[in-house]
GROMACS .gro file of N, CA and C in nm:
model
  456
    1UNK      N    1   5.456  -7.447  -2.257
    1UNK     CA    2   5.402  -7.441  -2.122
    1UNK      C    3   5.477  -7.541  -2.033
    2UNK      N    4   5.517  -7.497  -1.914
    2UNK     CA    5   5.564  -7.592  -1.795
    2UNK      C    6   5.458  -7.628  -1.716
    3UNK      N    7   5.461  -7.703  -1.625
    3UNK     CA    8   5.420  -7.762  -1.502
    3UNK      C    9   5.495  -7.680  -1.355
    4UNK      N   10   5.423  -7.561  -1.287
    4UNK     CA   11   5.517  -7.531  -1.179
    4UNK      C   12   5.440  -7.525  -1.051
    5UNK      N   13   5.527  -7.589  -0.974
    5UNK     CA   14   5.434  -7.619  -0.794
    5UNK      C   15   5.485  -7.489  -0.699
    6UNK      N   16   5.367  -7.469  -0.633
    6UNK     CA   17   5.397  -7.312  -0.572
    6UNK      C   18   5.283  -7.313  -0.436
    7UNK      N   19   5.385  -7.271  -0.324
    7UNK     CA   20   5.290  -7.229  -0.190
    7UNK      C   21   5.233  -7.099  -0.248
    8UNK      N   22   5.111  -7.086  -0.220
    8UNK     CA   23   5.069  -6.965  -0.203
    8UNK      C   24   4.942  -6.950  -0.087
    9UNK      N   25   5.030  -6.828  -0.015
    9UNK     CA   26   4.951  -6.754   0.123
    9UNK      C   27   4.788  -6.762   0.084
   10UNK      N   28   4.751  -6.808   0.215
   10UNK     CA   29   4.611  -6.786   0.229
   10UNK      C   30   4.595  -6.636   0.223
   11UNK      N   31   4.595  -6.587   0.307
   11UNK     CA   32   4.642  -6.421   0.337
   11UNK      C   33   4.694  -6.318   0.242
   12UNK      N   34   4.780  -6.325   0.253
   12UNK     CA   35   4.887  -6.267   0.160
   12UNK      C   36   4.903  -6.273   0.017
   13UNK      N   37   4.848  -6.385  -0.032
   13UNK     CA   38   4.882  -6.434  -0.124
   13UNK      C   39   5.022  -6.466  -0.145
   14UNK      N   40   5.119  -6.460  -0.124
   14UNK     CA   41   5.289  -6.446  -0.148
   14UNK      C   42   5.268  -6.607  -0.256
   15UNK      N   43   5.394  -6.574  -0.299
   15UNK     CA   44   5.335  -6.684  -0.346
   15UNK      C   45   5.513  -6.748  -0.354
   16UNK      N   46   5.517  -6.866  -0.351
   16UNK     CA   47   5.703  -6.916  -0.336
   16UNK      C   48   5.690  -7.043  -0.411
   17UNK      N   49   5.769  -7.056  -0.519
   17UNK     CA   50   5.782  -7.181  -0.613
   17UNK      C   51   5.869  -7.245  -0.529
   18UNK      N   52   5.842  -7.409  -0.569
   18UNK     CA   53   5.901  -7.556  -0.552
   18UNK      C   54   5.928  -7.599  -0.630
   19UNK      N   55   6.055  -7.675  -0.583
   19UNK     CA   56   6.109  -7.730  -0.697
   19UNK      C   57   6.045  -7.838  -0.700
   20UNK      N   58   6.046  -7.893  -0.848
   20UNK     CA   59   5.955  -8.035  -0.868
   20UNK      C   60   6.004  -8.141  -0.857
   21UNK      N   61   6.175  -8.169  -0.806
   21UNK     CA   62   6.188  -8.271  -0.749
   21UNK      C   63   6.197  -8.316  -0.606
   22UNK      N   64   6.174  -8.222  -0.522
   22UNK     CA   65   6.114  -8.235  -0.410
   22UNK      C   66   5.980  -8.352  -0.427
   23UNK      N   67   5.990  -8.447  -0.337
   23UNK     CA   68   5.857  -8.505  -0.310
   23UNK      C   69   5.776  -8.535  -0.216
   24UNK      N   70   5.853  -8.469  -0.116
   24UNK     CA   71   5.791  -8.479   0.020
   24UNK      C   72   5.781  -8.328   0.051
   25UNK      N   73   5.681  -8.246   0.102
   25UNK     CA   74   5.696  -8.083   0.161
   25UNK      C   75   5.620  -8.092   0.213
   26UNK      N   76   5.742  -8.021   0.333
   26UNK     CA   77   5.642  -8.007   0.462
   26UNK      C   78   5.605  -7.849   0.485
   27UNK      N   79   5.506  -7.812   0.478
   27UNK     CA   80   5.484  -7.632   0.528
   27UNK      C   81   5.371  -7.626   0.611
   28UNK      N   82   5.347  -7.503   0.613
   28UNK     CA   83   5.219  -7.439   0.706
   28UNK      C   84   5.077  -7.518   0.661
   29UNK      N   85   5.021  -7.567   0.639
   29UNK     CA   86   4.883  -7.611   0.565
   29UNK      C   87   4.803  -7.499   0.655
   30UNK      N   88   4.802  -7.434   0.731
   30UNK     CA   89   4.702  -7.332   0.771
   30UNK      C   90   4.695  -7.200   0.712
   31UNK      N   91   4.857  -7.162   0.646
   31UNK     CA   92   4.872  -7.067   0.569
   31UNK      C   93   4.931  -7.089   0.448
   32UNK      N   94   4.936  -7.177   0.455
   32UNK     CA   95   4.962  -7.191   0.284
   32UNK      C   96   4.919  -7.317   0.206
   33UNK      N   97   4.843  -7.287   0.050
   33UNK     CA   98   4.825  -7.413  -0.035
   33UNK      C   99   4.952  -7.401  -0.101
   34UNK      N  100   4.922  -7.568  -0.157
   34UNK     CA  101   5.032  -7.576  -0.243
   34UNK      C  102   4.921  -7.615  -0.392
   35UNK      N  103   4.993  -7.558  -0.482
   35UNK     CA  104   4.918  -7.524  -0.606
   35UNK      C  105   5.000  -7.564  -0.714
   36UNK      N  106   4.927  -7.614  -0.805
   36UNK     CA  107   5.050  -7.641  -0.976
   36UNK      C  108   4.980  -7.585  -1.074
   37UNK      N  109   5.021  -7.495  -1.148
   37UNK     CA  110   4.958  -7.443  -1.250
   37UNK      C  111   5.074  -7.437  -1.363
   38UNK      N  112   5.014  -7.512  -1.517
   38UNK     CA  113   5.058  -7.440  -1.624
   38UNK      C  114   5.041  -7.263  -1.686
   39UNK      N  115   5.222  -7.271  -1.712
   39UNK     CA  116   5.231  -7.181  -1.718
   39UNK      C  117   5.379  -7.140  -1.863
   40UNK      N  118   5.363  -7.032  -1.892
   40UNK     CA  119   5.501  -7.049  -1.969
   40UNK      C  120   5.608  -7.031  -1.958
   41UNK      N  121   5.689  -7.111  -2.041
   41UNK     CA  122   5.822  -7.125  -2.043
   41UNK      C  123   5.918  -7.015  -1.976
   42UNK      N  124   5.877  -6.853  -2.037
   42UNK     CA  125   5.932  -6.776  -1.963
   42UNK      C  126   5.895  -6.725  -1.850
   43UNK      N  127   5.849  -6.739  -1.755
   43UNK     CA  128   5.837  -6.804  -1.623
   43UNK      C  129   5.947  -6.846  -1.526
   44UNK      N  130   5.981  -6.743  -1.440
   44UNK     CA  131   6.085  -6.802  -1.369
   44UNK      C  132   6.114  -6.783  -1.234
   45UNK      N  133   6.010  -6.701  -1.203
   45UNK     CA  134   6.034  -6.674  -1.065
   45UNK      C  135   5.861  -6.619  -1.003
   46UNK      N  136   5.854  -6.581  -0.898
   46UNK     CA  137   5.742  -6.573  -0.851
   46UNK      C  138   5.668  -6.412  -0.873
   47UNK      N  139   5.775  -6.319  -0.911
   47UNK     CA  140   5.727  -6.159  -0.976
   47UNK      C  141   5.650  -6.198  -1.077
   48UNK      N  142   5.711  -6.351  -1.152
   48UNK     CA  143   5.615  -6.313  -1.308
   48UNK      C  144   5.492  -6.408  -1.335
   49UNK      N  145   5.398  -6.417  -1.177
   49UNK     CA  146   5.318  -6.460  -1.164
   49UNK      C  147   5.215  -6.344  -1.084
   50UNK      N  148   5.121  -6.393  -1.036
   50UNK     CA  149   5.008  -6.306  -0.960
   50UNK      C  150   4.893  -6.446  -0.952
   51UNK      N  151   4.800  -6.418  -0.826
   51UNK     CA  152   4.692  -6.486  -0.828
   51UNK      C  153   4.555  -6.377  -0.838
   52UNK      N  154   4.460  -6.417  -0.962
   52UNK     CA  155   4.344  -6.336  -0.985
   52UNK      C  156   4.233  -6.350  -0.864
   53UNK      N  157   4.193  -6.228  -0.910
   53UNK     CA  158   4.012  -6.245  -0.799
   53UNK      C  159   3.969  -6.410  -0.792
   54UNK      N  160   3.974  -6.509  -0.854
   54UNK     CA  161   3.899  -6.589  -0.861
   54UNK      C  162   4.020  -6.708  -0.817
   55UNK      N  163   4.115  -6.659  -0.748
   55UNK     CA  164   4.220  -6.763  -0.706
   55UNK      C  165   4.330  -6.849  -0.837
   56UNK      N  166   4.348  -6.819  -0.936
   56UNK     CA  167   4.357  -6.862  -1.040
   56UNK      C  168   4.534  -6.841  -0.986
   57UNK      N  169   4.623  -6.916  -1.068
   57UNK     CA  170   4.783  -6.860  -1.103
   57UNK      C  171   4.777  -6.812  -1.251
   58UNK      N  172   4.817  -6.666  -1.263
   58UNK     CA  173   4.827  -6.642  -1.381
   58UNK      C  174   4.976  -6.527  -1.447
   59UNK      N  175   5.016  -6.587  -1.545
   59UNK     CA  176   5.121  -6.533  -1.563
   59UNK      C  177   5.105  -6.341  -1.604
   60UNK      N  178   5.209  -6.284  -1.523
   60UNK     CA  179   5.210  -6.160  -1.559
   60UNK      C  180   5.213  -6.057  -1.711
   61UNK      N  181   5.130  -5.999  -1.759
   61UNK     CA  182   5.150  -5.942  -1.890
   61UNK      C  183   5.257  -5.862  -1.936
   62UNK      N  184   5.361  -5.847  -2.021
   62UNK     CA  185   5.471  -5.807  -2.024
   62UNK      C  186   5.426  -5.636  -1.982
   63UNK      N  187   5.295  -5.554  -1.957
   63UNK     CA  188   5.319  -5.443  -1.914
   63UNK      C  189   5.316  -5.411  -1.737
   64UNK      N  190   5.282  -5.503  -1.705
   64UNK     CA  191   5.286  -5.503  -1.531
   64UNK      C  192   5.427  -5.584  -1.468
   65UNK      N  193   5.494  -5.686  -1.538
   65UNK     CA  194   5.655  -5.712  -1.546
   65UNK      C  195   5.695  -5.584  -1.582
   66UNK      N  196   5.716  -5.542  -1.702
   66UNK     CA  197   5.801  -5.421  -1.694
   66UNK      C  198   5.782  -5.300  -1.582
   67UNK      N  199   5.663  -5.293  -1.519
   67UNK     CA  200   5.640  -5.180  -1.400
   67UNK      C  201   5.699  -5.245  -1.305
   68UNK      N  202   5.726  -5.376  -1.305
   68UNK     CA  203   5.771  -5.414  -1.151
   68UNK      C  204   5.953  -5.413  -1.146
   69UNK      N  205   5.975  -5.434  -1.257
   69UNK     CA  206   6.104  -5.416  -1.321
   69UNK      C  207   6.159  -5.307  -1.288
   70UNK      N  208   6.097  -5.172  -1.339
   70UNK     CA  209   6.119  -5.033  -1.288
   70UNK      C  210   6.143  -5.021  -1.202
   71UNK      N  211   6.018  -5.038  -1.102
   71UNK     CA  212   6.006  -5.011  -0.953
   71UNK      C  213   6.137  -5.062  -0.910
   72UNK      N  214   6.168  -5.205  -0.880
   72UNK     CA  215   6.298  -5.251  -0.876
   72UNK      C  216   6.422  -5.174  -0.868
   73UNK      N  217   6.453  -5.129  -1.045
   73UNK     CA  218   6.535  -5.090  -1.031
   73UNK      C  219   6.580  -4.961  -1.030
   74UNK      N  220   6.453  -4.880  -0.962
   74UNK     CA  221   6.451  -4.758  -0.910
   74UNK      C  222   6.512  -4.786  -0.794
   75UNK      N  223   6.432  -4.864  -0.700
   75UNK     CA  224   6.463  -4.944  -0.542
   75UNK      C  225   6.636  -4.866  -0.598
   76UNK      N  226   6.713  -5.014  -0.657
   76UNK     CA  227   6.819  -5.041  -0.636
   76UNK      C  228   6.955  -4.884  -0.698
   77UNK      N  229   6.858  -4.824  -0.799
   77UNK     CA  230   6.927  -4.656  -0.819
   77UNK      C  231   6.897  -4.560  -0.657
   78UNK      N  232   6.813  -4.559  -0.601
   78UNK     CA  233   6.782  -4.446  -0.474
   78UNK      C  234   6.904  -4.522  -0.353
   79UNK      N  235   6.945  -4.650  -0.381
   79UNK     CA  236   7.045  -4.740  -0.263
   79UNK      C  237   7.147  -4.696  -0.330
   80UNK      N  238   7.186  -4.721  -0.449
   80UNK     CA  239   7.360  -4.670  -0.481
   80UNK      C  240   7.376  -4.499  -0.498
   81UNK      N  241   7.266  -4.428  -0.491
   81UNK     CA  242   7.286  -4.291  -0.475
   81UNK      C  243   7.302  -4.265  -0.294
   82UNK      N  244   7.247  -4.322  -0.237
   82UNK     CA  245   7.226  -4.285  -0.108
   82UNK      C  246   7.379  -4.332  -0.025
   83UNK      N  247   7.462  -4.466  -0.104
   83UNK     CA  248   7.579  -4.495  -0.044
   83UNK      C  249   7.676  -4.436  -0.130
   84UNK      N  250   7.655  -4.377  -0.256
   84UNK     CA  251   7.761  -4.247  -0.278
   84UNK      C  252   7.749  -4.114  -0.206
   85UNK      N  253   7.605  -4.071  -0.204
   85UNK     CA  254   7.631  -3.978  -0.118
   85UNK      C  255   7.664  -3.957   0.062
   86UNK      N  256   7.627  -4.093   0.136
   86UNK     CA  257   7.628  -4.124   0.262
   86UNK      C  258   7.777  -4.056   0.314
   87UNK      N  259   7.911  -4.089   0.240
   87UNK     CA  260   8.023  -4.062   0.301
   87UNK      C  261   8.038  -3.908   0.328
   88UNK      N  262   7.977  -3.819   0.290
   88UNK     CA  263   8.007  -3.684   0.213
   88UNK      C  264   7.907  -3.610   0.331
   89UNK      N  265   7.779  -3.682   0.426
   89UNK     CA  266   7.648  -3.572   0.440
   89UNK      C  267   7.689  -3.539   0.577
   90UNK      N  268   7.832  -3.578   0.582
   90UNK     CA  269   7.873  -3.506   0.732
   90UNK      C  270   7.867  -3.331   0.695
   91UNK      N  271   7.896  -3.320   0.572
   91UNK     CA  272   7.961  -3.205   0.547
   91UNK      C  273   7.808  -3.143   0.537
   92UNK      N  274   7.741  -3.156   0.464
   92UNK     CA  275   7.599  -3.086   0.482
   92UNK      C  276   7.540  -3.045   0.587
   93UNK      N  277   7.581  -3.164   0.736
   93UNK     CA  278   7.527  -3.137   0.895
   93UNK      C  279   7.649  -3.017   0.909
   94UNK      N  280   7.705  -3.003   0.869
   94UNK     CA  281   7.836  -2.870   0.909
   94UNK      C  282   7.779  -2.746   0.833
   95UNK      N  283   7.726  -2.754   0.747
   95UNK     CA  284   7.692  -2.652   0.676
   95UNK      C  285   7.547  -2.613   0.737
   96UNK      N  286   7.464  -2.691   0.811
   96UNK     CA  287   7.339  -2.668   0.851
   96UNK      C  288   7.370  -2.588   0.971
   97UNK      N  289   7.447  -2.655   1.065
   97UNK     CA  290   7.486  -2.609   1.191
   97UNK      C  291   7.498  -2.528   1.201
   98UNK      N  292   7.610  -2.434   1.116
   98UNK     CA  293   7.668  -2.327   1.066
   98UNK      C  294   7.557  -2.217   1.048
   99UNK      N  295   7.456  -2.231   0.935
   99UNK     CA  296   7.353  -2.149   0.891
   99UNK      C  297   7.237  -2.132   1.037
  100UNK      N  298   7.262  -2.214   1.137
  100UNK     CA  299   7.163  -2.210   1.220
  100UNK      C  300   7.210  -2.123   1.342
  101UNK      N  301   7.360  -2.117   1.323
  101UNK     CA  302   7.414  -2.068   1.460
  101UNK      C  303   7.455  -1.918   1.380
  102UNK      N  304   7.448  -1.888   1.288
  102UNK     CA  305   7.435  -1.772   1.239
  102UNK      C  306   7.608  -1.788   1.170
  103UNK      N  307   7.651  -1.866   1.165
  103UNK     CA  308   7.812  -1.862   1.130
  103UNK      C  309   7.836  -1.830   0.991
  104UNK      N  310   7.950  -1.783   0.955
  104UNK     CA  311   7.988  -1.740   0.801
  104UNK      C  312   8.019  -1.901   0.724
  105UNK      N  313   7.930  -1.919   0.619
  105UNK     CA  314   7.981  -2.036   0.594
  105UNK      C  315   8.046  -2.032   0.430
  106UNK      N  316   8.123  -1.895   0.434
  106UNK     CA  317   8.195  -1.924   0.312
  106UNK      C  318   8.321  -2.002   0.324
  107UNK      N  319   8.370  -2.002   0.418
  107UNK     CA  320   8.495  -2.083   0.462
  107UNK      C  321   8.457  -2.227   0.439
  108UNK      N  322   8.332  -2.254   0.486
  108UNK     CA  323   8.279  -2.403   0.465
  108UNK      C  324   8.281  -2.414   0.299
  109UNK      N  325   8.213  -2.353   0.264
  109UNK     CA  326   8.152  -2.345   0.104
  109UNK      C  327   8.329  -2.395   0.016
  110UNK      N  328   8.435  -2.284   0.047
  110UNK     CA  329   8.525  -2.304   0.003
  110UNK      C  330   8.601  -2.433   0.024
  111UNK      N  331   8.604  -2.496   0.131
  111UNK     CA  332   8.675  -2.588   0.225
  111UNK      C  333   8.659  -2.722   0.162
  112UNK      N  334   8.513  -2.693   0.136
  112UNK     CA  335   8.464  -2.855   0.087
  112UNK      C  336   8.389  -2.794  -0.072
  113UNK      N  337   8.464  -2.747  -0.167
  113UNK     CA  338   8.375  -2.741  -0.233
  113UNK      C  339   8.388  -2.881  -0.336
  114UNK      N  340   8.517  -2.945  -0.374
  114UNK     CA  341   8.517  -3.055  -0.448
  114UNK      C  342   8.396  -3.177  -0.392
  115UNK      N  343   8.394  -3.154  -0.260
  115UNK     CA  344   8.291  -3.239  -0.196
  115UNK      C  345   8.123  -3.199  -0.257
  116UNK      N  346   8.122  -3.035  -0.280
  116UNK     CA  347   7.971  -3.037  -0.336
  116UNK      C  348   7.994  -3.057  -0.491
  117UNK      N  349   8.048  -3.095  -0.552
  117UNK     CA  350   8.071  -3.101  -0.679
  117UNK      C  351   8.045  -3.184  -0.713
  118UNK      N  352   8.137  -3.293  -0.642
  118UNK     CA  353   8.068  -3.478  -0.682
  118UNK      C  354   7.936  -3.487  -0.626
  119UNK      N  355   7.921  -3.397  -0.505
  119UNK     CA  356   7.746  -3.452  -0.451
  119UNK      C  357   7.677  -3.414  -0.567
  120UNK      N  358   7.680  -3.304  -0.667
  120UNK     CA  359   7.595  -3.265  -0.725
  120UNK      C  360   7.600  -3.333  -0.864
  121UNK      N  361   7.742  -3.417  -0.913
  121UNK     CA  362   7.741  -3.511  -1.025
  121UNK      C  363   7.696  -3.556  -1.031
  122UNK      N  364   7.674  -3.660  -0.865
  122UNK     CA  365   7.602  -3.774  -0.854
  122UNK      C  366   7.482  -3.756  -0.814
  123UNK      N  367   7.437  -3.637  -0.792
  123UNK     CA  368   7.263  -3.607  -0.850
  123UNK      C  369   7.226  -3.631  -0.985
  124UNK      N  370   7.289  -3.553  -1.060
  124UNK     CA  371   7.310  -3.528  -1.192
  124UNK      C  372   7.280  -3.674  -1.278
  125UNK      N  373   7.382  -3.777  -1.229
  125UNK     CA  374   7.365  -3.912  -1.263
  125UNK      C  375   7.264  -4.003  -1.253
  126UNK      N  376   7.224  -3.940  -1.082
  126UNK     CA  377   7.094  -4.056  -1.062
  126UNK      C  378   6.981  -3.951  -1.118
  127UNK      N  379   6.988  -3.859  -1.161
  127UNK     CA  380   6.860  -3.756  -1.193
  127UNK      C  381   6.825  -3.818  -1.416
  128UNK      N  382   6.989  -3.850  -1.455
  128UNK     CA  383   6.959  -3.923  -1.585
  128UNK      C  384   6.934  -4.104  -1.605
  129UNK      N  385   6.939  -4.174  -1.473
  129UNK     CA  386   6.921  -4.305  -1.472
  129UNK      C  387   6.781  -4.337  -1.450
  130UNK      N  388   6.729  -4.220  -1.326
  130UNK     CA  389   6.576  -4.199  -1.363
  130UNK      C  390   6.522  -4.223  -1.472
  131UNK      N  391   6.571  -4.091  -1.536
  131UNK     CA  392   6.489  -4.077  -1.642
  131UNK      C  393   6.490  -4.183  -1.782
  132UNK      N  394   6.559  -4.277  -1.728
  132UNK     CA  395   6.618  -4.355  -1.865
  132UNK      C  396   6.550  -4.477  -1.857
  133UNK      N  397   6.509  -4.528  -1.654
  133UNK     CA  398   6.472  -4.596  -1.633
  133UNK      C  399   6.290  -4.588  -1.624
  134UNK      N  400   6.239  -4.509  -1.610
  134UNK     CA  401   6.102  -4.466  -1.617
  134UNK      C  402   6.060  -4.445  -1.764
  135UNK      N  403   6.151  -4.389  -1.819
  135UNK     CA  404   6.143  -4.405  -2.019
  135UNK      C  405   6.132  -4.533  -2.101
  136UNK      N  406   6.193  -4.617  -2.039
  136UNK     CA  407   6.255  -4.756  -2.086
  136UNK      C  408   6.065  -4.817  -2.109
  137UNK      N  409   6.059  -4.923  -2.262
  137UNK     CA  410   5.922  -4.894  -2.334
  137UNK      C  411   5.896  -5.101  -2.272
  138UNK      N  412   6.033  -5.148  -2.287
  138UNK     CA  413   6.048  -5.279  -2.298
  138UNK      C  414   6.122  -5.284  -2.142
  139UNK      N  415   6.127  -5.444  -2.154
  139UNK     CA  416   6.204  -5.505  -2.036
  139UNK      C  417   6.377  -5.535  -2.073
  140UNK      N  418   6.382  -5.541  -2.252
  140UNK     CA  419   6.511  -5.605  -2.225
  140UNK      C  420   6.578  -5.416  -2.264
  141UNK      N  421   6.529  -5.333  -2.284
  141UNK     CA  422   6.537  -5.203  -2.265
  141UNK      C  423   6.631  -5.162  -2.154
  142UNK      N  424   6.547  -5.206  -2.051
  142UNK     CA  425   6.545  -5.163  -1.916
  142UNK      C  426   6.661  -5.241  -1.885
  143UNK      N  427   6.687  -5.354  -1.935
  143UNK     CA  428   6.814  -5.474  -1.866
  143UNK      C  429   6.961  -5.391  -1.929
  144UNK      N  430   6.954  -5.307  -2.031
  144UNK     CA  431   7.087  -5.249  -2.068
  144UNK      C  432   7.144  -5.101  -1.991
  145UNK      N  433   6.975  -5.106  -1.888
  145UNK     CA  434   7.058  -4.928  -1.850
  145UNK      C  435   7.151  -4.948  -1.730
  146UNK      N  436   7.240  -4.941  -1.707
  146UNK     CA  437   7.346  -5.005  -1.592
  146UNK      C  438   7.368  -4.917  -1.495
  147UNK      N  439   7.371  -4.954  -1.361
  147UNK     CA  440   7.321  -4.848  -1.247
  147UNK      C  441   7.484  -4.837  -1.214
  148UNK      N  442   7.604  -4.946  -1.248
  148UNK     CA  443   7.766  -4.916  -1.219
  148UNK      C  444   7.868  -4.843  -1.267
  149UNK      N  445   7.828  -4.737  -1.362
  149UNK     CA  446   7.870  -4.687  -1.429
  149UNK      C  447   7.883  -4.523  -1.368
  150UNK      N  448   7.876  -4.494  -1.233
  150UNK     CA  449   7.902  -4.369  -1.224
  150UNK      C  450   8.062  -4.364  -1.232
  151UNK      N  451   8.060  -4.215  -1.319
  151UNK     CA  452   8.207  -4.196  -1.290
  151UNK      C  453   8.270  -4.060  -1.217
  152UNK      N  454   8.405  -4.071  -1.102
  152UNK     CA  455   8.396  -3.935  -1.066
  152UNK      C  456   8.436  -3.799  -1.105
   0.00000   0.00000   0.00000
């Protein structure tokens, strides 16, 4: 068990660790206490804490860490799909335009088709990182599935 000092929101709860050689802190005292609670070793940041109904600091159970873990690094799979596909969705507004103004869009279809090919790899990719990442049973599970690895 450590010793760790932490603002936490009246409100909000948020909660933001201090370092313990700080000895002077100055903050909000209207919105925030400052609190020390033992806690364990693996302990390192403020995700792998929570404050209970009864105001308590209590460390997170390895099954609500691993959900927040996920969530995370779902976050960070829907951002590197969205800036692989970002360069490419001109071509989709061309293909919409097209279908709306009644235009033949096999010329399009043909024109850009290497362009729908990778769009649809890199579905393909983030559609198995999902699933690998929502599968994943553990945390250090989850730390080996690597979101840099698309290839084109």
């Amino acid at each position: 068990m450590k010793k760790v000092r932490m603002l936490i929101g009246k409100v909000e709860k948020d909660i933001h660790f201090v370092d313990s050689s700080i000895t002077e802190l100055k903050f909000d005292k209207s919105r925030y206490d400052l609190v020390e609670a033992d806690l364990p070793d693996w302990v390192t940041s403020p995700r792998d804490v929570f404050v209970d109904e009864d105001g308590k600091v209590k460390a997170r159970d390895d099954v609500s860490r691993l959900e927040i873990e996920k969530a995370d690094k779902l976050g960070r799979l829907n951002n590197i799909i969205y800036l692989l596909l970002s360069p490419t969705d001109y071509v989709i507004t061309k293909m919409n335009e097209a279908c709306i103004l009644g235009g033949d869009i096999s010329l399009l279809l043909a024109k850009y088709e290497e362009v729908f090919k990778r769009r649809i790899k890199i579905r393909e990719w983030g559609a198995l990182k999902k699933k690998k990442i929502k599968d994943a049973s553990t945390i250090d599970e989850l730390k080996l599935i690597r979101l840099d690895d698309f290839q084109e």
